[in-house]
Amino acid sequence: MLESHGASRILASFHDIVPNWIFAGLYFSDDYLKENPELTQKVLNGMVKSFEFIRTNEEEARKFLPKYTKVEEDLCMIAALREYSPIEPMDHILTQKQLMVDYGFIKNEAPIEKMIDYSFLPQELKTLGHSSVEDKQ
């Protein structure tokens, strides 16, 4: 009945329950970074271009989603897109890590703080969507 009046069956989105959940990230080993700094920089520069494209051409960018997600185009055109945050605040990361420990998805509390290094990020990526990098560190 609610759907006939325009209401969705979804009462809360994932973002409503756990705001800014980190779904993915890039990982490069120390050896790879030492051996391939130029290639690493190219990958990150490509991210800058891709997120700029999404920001300035949202409708066109959404049309790529069905191909890579196998989700119907009409859903892709109305689905919420998470804002990209290249530098996640450490408190978000630690909260998420603790939830994963609490619910048994990871067995130990690995010192993830030692695994995060934003030094290779291009300046454009560091400031994307934020007033300053310091706000996110």
PDB file of C-alpha atoms in Angstrom:
ATOM      1  CA  MET A   1       0.000   0.000   0.000  1.00  0.00           C
ATOM      2  CA  LEU A   2       2.761   2.448   0.864  1.00  0.00           C
ATOM      3  CA  GLU A   3       4.425   1.781  -2.491  1.00  0.00           C
ATOM      4  CA  SER A   4       1.291   2.896  -4.318  1.00  0.00           C
ATOM      5  CA  HIS A   5       1.718   6.276  -2.618  1.00  0.00           C
ATOM      6  CA  GLY A   6       5.375   6.589  -3.599  1.00  0.00           C
ATOM      7  CA  ALA A   7       6.946   5.238  -0.426  1.00  0.00           C
ATOM      8  CA  SER A   8       9.768   2.745  -0.662  1.00  0.00           C
ATOM      9  CA  ARG A   9       9.814  -0.569   1.117  1.00  0.00           C
ATOM     10  CA  ILE A  10      13.292   0.302   2.334  1.00  0.00           C
ATOM     11  CA  LEU A  11      12.950   1.917   5.732  1.00  0.00           C
ATOM     12  CA  ALA A  12      16.633   2.706   6.181  1.00  0.00           C
ATOM     13  CA  SER A  13      19.650   2.589   3.947  1.00  0.00           C
ATOM     14  CA  PHE A  14      22.949   1.028   4.880  1.00  0.00           C
ATOM     15  CA  HIS A  15      24.334   4.552   5.183  1.00  0.00           C
ATOM     16  CA  ASP A  16      21.607   5.446   7.697  1.00  0.00           C
ATOM     17  CA  ILE A  17      22.646   2.554   9.903  1.00  0.00           C
ATOM     18  CA  VAL A  18      26.444   2.921   9.630  1.00  0.00           C
ATOM     19  CA  PRO A  19      27.304   6.288   8.044  1.00  0.00           C
ATOM     20  CA  ASN A  20      30.365   6.425   5.807  1.00  0.00           C
ATOM     21  CA  TRP A  21      31.040   2.678   5.943  1.00  0.00           C
ATOM     22  CA  ILE A  22      34.256   1.954   4.085  1.00  0.00           C
ATOM     23  CA  PHE A  23      33.460  -0.572   1.377  1.00  0.00           C
ATOM     24  CA  ALA A  24      36.742  -0.711  -0.481  1.00  0.00           C
ATOM     25  CA  GLY A  25      40.247   0.595  -0.593  1.00  0.00           C
ATOM     26  CA  LEU A  26      43.482   0.260  -2.467  1.00  0.00           C
ATOM     27  CA  TYR A  27      46.372  -1.717  -1.118  1.00  0.00           C
ATOM     28  CA  PHE A  28      49.936  -1.614  -2.362  1.00  0.00           C
ATOM     29  CA  SER A  29      52.671  -3.528  -0.559  1.00  0.00           C
ATOM     30  CA  ASP A  30      55.793  -1.673   0.539  1.00  0.00           C
ATOM     31  CA  ASP A  31      57.807  -3.614  -2.031  1.00  0.00           C
ATOM     32  CA  TYR A  32      55.398  -2.702  -4.824  1.00  0.00           C
ATOM     33  CA  LEU A  33      55.501   0.983  -3.844  1.00  0.00           C
ATOM     34  CA  LYS A  34      59.314   0.951  -3.862  1.00  0.00           C
ATOM     35  CA  GLU A  35      59.483  -0.851  -7.216  1.00  0.00           C
ATOM     36  CA  ASN A  36      56.609   0.965  -8.971  1.00  0.00           C
ATOM     37  CA  PRO A  37      56.162   4.514  -7.653  1.00  0.00           C
ATOM     38  CA  GLU A  38      55.349   5.909 -11.111  1.00  0.00           C
ATOM     39  CA  LEU A  39      52.717   3.258 -11.818  1.00  0.00           C
ATOM     40  CA  THR A  40      51.195   3.767  -8.374  1.00  0.00           C
ATOM     41  CA  GLN A  41      50.990   7.494  -9.067  1.00  0.00           C
ATOM     42  CA  LYS A  42      49.318   6.845 -12.434  1.00  0.00           C
ATOM     43  CA  VAL A  43      46.655   4.665 -10.806  1.00  0.00           C
ATOM     44  CA  LEU A  44      45.918   7.341  -8.228  1.00  0.00           C
ATOM     45  CA  ASN A  45      45.898  10.091 -10.873  1.00  0.00           C
ATOM     46  CA  GLY A  46      43.376   7.979 -12.786  1.00  0.00           C
ATOM     47  CA  MET A  47      41.203   7.923  -9.693  1.00  0.00           C
ATOM     48  CA  VAL A  48      41.284  11.720  -9.583  1.00  0.00           C
ATOM     49  CA  LYS A  49      40.071  11.840 -13.194  1.00  0.00           C
ATOM     50  CA  SER A  50      37.400   9.196 -12.677  1.00  0.00           C
ATOM     51  CA  PHE A  51      35.906  10.841  -9.604  1.00  0.00           C
ATOM     52  CA  GLU A  52      35.979  14.226 -11.299  1.00  0.00           C
ATOM     53  CA  PHE A  53      34.103  12.644 -14.224  1.00  0.00           C
ATOM     54  CA  ILE A  54      31.509  11.166 -11.876  1.00  0.00           C
ATOM     55  CA  ARG A  55      31.107  14.488 -10.080  1.00  0.00           C
ATOM     56  CA  THR A  56      30.637  16.498 -13.291  1.00  0.00           C
ATOM     57  CA  ASN A  57      28.798  13.871 -15.413  1.00  0.00           C
ATOM     58  CA  GLU A  58      26.725  11.933 -12.902  1.00  0.00           C
ATOM     59  CA  GLU A  59      23.995  10.749 -15.280  1.00  0.00           C
ATOM     60  CA  GLU A  60      26.482   9.534 -17.885  1.00  0.00           C
ATOM     61  CA  ALA A  61      28.622   7.895 -15.200  1.00  0.00           C
ATOM     62  CA  ARG A  62      25.600   6.044 -13.794  1.00  0.00           C
ATOM     63  CA  LYS A  63      25.065   4.438 -17.208  1.00  0.00           C
ATOM     64  CA  PHE A  64      28.296   2.451 -16.673  1.00  0.00           C
ATOM     65  CA  LEU A  65      26.973   0.852 -13.480  1.00  0.00           C
ATOM     66  CA  PRO A  66      24.774  -1.879 -15.056  1.00  0.00           C
ATOM     67  CA  LYS A  67      27.736  -3.244 -16.994  1.00  0.00           C
ATOM     68  CA  TYR A  68      29.945  -3.592 -13.934  1.00  0.00           C
ATOM     69  CA  THR A  69      27.360  -4.276 -11.232  1.00  0.00           C
ATOM     70  CA  LYS A  70      24.727  -6.269 -13.168  1.00  0.00           C
ATOM     71  CA  VAL A  71      22.111  -3.995 -11.539  1.00  0.00           C
ATOM     72  CA  GLU A  72      19.226  -2.854 -13.735  1.00  0.00           C
ATOM     73  CA  GLU A  73      19.762   0.574 -15.313  1.00  0.00           C
ATOM     74  CA  ASP A  74      16.591   2.102 -13.863  1.00  0.00           C
ATOM     75  CA  LEU A  75      17.856   1.299 -10.354  1.00  0.00           C
ATOM     76  CA  CYS A  76      21.328   2.612 -11.149  1.00  0.00           C
ATOM     77  CA  MET A  77      19.811   5.912 -12.245  1.00  0.00           C
ATOM     78  CA  ILE A  78      18.103   6.488  -8.879  1.00  0.00           C
ATOM     79  CA  ALA A  79      20.432   4.745  -6.420  1.00  0.00           C
ATOM     80  CA  ALA A  80      22.277   6.882  -3.903  1.00  0.00           C
ATOM     81  CA  LEU A  81      25.947   7.336  -4.645  1.00  0.00           C
ATOM     82  CA  ARG A  82      28.315   7.532  -1.733  1.00  0.00           C
ATOM     83  CA  GLU A  83      30.448  10.618  -1.659  1.00  0.00           C
ATOM     84  CA  TYR A  84      34.039   9.684  -2.256  1.00  0.00           C
ATOM     85  CA  SER A  85      36.306  10.282   0.691  1.00  0.00           C
ATOM     86  CA  PRO A  86      39.916   9.563  -0.228  1.00  0.00           C
ATOM     87  CA  ILE A  87      41.140  10.145   3.303  1.00  0.00           C
ATOM     88  CA  GLU A  88      39.012   8.382   5.863  1.00  0.00           C
ATOM     89  CA  PRO A  89      39.049   9.787   9.394  1.00  0.00           C
ATOM     90  CA  MET A  90      40.895   7.400  11.702  1.00  0.00           C
ATOM     91  CA  ASP A  91      37.929   7.316  14.094  1.00  0.00           C
ATOM     92  CA  HIS A  92      35.716   5.919  11.283  1.00  0.00           C
ATOM     93  CA  ILE A  93      38.308   3.277  10.506  1.00  0.00           C
ATOM     94  CA  LEU A  94      38.710   2.262  14.147  1.00  0.00           C
ATOM     95  CA  THR A  95      34.931   2.150  14.714  1.00  0.00           C
ATOM     96  CA  GLN A  96      34.486  -0.049  11.673  1.00  0.00           C
ATOM     97  CA  LYS A  97      37.344  -2.296  12.722  1.00  0.00           C
ATOM     98  CA  GLN A  98      35.804  -2.698  16.188  1.00  0.00           C
ATOM     99  CA  LEU A  99      32.413  -3.622  14.681  1.00  0.00           C
ATOM    100  CA  MET A 100      34.142  -6.265  12.574  1.00  0.00           C
ATOM    101  CA  VAL A 101      35.855  -7.691  15.676  1.00  0.00           C
ATOM    102  CA  ASP A 102      32.645  -7.538  17.737  1.00  0.00           C
ATOM    103  CA  TYR A 103      30.664  -9.431  15.099  1.00  0.00           C
ATOM    104  CA  GLY A 104      33.383 -11.982  14.410  1.00  0.00           C
ATOM    105  CA  PHE A 105      34.330 -10.929  10.871  1.00  0.00           C
ATOM    106  CA  ILE A 106      37.938 -10.549  11.920  1.00  0.00           C
ATOM    107  CA  LYS A 107      39.544 -12.506  14.734  1.00  0.00           C
ATOM    108  CA  ASN A 108      42.044 -10.041  16.112  1.00  0.00           C
ATOM    109  CA  GLU A 109      42.566  -6.370  16.444  1.00  0.00           C
ATOM    110  CA  ALA A 110      45.332  -5.836  13.881  1.00  0.00           C
ATOM    111  CA  PRO A 111      47.064  -2.463  14.198  1.00  0.00           C
ATOM    112  CA  ILE A 112      45.514  -1.059  11.026  1.00  0.00           C
ATOM    113  CA  GLU A 113      46.826   2.428  11.800  1.00  0.00           C
ATOM    114  CA  LYS A 114      50.278   1.233  10.718  1.00  0.00           C
ATOM    115  CA  MET A 115      48.901   0.033   7.375  1.00  0.00           C
ATOM    116  CA  ILE A 116      47.412   3.346   6.235  1.00  0.00           C
ATOM    117  CA  ASP A 117      49.616   5.747   4.279  1.00  0.00           C
ATOM    118  CA  TYR A 118      48.191   8.635   2.284  1.00  0.00           C
ATOM    119  CA  SER A 119      51.548   9.991   1.109  1.00  0.00           C
ATOM    120  CA  PHE A 120      51.112   8.758  -2.495  1.00  0.00           C
ATOM    121  CA  LEU A 121      47.745  10.456  -2.954  1.00  0.00           C
ATOM    122  CA  PRO A 122      47.834  13.288  -5.498  1.00  0.00           C
ATOM    123  CA  GLN A 123      46.946  16.653  -3.958  1.00  0.00           C
ATOM    124  CA  GLU A 124      43.694  16.768  -5.972  1.00  0.00           C
ATOM    125  CA  LEU A 125      42.623  13.486  -4.415  1.00  0.00           C
ATOM    126  CA  LYS A 126      43.593  14.532  -0.889  1.00  0.00           C
ATOM    127  CA  THR A 127      41.279  17.517  -1.005  1.00  0.00           C
ATOM    128  CA  LEU A 128      38.435  16.014  -3.046  1.00  0.00           C
ATOM    129  CA  GLY A 129      35.195  16.723  -1.250  1.00  0.00           C
ATOM    130  CA  HIS A 130      36.825  18.223   1.833  1.00  0.00           C
ATOM    131  CA  SER A 131      37.659  21.698   2.994  1.00  0.00           C
ATOM    132  CA  SER A 132      41.052  20.545   4.200  1.00  0.00           C
ATOM    133  CA  VAL A 133      43.088  17.383   4.605  1.00  0.00           C
ATOM    134  CA  GLU A 134      43.585  18.112   8.306  1.00  0.00           C
ATOM    135  CA  ASP A 135      39.833  17.712   8.878  1.00  0.00           C
ATOM    136  CA  LYS A 136      40.111  14.059   7.840  1.00  0.00           C
ATOM    137  CA  GLN A 137      43.267  13.023   9.660  1.00  0.00           C
TER     138      GLN A 137
END
